[in-house]
Amino acid sequence: MEWEQCWLNYHKVDYKTSPAFQHIYHNSDDCRVLSAVQELKTGLSAMLDITPFSSNQQPERTQQSIQLVILTDQLDRYGLEGYEIALDGNNIKILAATGAGILYGSFSLLRGIAASVPLEQLCGIDQPSAPLRMLNHWDNLDGSIERGYAGNSFFFQDSNVLVNSRTRDYARLVSSIGIDAVVINNVNVVNDAISLVTPRYYDSLKKLSTTFEAYGIKLFLSLDFSAPIDLNALETADPFDEKVQSWWNRKMQEIFSAVPNLGGFLIKADSEGRPGPFSYGRTHADGANMLARAVAPFGGSIIWRCFVYDCQQDWRDKSSDRAKSGYDNFMPLDGQFLDNVALQIKNGPMDFQVREPVSPLLGAMQQTNQILEVQITQEYTGQQKHVCYLVPMWREILQFHTYCQANNDRVEDVISGKTYGNQLCGMAAVANTGNEPNWTGSDLAAANLYGYGRLSWNANLSSEQIASEWIQLTFSANPSVVRAISDILISSWPAYEKYTSPLGIGWMVNPGHHFGPNVDGYEYDRWGTYHRADFEAIGVDRTSGGTGYTRQYFSPNFETYDDVDTCPEELLLFFHRVNYHYILKSGKTLLQHIYDTHFEGVDDVRRMISQWNSIHGLIDETVFQRTLERLNFQLEHAMLWRDEINTYFYRKTGIRDKHGRTIVS
Ligand code: GCW
C-alpha cells in the first residue's frame, strides 16, 4: 500500500464480548449504506477475524447480525445525520432516518470496537453538534498546496482532477470522523482553478462528487468572483449588472446539472488582492446574494469568507487596527444576506495565531448564518515540524461565551444553530493533508485532523478523550503508549505558545513562509500585524482609550478585556500596551515572565522527547523513528525561538534574567 490508513488501521482486538456477527443486514441499498456495509466488513474482518456476509434479507433468528435499518419516518428522532445503536438479543441495530446516519453509526460502532468499548456503552442516540462540518483544502491545480506541509495535492496534478483509490480512502477517513462537506480547491482561485466551473472539468468533478456522495460528503468548490471576466465572457463582474446575473444563473444551471452532489461554493472576495464586489461600489451582501440567487434553485449554498482587511497599511499609522476590520466590514450588513448564504469567520480577528481572542463577529450577527473557520494546517503553529495539538485551542473557542444573549451564547451554540435557529451553520477547517504516505507529514499532526472532525461532531468531547481515542485507533491500546502520546499532545500547544511570541502578541515569524522566529519580521511591513516593542513597553492598546477594538465585544467581555487588571493574561499584549516592569498575577515582571516561559517551553519539548523514547519498541519502528527525528528538530528550533526572543528583549531593555541564564547580549 502506498499510503497509510491512519485511524482506520483496524488493529486486531481482543474484544471481550466477542460477537460473531455472521450477517450484516441492510434494509436499503442507498450508496451510503453500501459504504457502511463495506466498511463493516473491512473493519470487522481485520479486528475480529470474522468474515460476515451481507444481504437485504432479514437474518435468521439464530444468526448474530448487525442490522442497518433506515427508518424514514424517524427524521424527528434521528435528524438528517444522527443514528442510534441498540442491542436486541443477538443483534446490534444501527437505526437512522438516512443513509448518512447509518454510515456514521457504523463508523461509530467500528471505533468503539477498535477502542474495546463494551457494546452496551456504545448504545444510544448520537447527533452532530454542527450541521456543516467542512474541510477546506487550499490545493492548487498544479498540485501545490498553499500552506501545505504534507507533500502535494491528491486532488489535483498537472491541472487535472485526480479520482482514484486514494480519493476513496480520503473519503473514508474524513467521513469516519463526521466530515460532511469538502472544498477541494484553494480559496485563492487562480490559473486553471478558474476553469473548474467549465465543461473541461465536469466529468472528473462528477466522478469525484459521486465518490464523496457514497461517504455522505457534499462537494464544494472555491469560486473566482471575477469568473465572468476571467473566462472571457463579459467585461464586468458587477453583481448589479443583469448580464452578469444571467451569466451566473446559466453557469450554475450548467454545473449543477453536470455535477451531482454539489453543495455550493466558497468565496474569498475583496481579501488579499482577490476580486470582489468592492470594485463596483457594491457590498459583500450584494455580491454574495447574486451568487446565492443563482444556486438557490439547485439547493446550493454560498459560503462567503469574512477575512477582509486592509493589507496595504502604513506601520507608522497607529490609528488603523487590522483586528477591527472583520467586524467593521460585516456587522453593518447583518440581516442583508439571503438564507442560503453563510459567512465564514476565522476564529480570531487576525489570522490563526497561536493565541488570539475569539472574533467579536461570532454571535454578533443575529440575522446572518455563521460558520467558524479554524486552521488545522499548522501555518503559524510549527508547520507540522513541531507537535502542536490544536484541539484544546478549538475547545476554548467553542466554549467561549460571547454574551450575545442570556443563554445559548457560546460560540458552539452560535455555530450549531442553537442561538439564532439557523439551519446553515457549522465549522470549517483548513485541512493539513497532502500526498505523503501518512497524509499529514507529521504522524502526530493527524491527531488534529481527527480531533477537528470529532469535535465538530461533538463539541463536548474533551481534548484528552479525543487524544486517547485517536492514539488507540492509530497506534496501540497499550496504556503506556496511550499515556505517553497523550501527555505529549496535551502539553504541546502550551509549549509552543511558551517558546514563541508571548501573551497574545502573535507573529514574530519570518515573512512569507511564516516559519521560524523573526521578531521584527512584520514590524515595518504593510500587513497590520505590529508588536510595537520599544525599550520600555510592548503591545498594542486596543482598549476604548486606544484603537477601540474592545468595544466590538458584548458586555461583560468588553469590560474584561478593556481593563488591564481583568484582561486574561494570556491575551494581555493583544489588548494592552504594557511596560516590561508590569507585575503579573504570578508576581513576576512582564519581562521576567517572557524570559521564564521561553526557557520552560524548551524544557517542555525535552520532556516530550523523553516521553516519546519511553515507548520505543511499543509502536511501529518506522513511525517511532520518523517522529523522533521531528521532535529532535523541534527541540533545536524551540531553542532558536527561545534565544532570539529572549535576546531581542534583553537588547531592547538591558534588563538581565533574574536567574542569570544565558541570553546572548
Ligand atoms: O493566513 C493567510 C495565509 C494565506 C491564506 C489566507 C486566507 C489562502 O497566509 O496563505 O490564503 O490567510 O485565509 O485567505
XYZ file of C-alpha atoms and ligand atoms in Angstrom, residues 138 146-147 186-188 268 271-272 274 305 307 309 322 346 350-353 373 375 379-380 430 507 512 514 522 527, ligand 1:
43
model
C -6.035 25.079 -0.156
C -0.876 26.751 -0.112
C 0.322 26.381 3.483
C -7.760 26.872 -2.696
C -9.772 29.965 -1.794
C -7.200 31.885 -3.836
C -12.767 34.807 -0.773
C -9.396 39.955 0.507
C -5.648 39.988 -0.011
C -8.813 38.761 -4.636
C -15.394 34.486 3.939
C -11.227 37.600 6.110
C -8.862 43.759 5.860
C -6.432 45.259 11.468
C -11.894 32.917 11.251
C -6.194 38.428 12.933
C -5.069 35.176 11.380
C -4.699 31.797 13.094
C -2.027 32.834 15.593
C -13.233 28.737 10.469
C -6.871 26.098 10.730
C 0.840 27.577 9.258
C 1.652 29.575 12.395
C -8.248 24.361 6.594
C 3.513 36.971 14.552
C 6.213 34.925 3.564
C 5.851 32.101 8.314
C 6.493 42.007 10.018
C 0.174 43.753 6.844
O -3.130 33.352 6.679
C -3.301 33.750 5.398
C -2.423 32.814 4.676
C -2.753 32.751 3.212
C -4.235 32.421 3.079
C -5.038 33.491 3.778
C -6.524 33.195 3.763
C -5.279 31.126 1.359
O -1.094 33.178 4.881
O -1.955 31.758 2.643
O -4.620 32.296 1.728
O -4.654 33.563 5.119
O -7.002 32.651 4.748
O -7.186 33.510 2.804
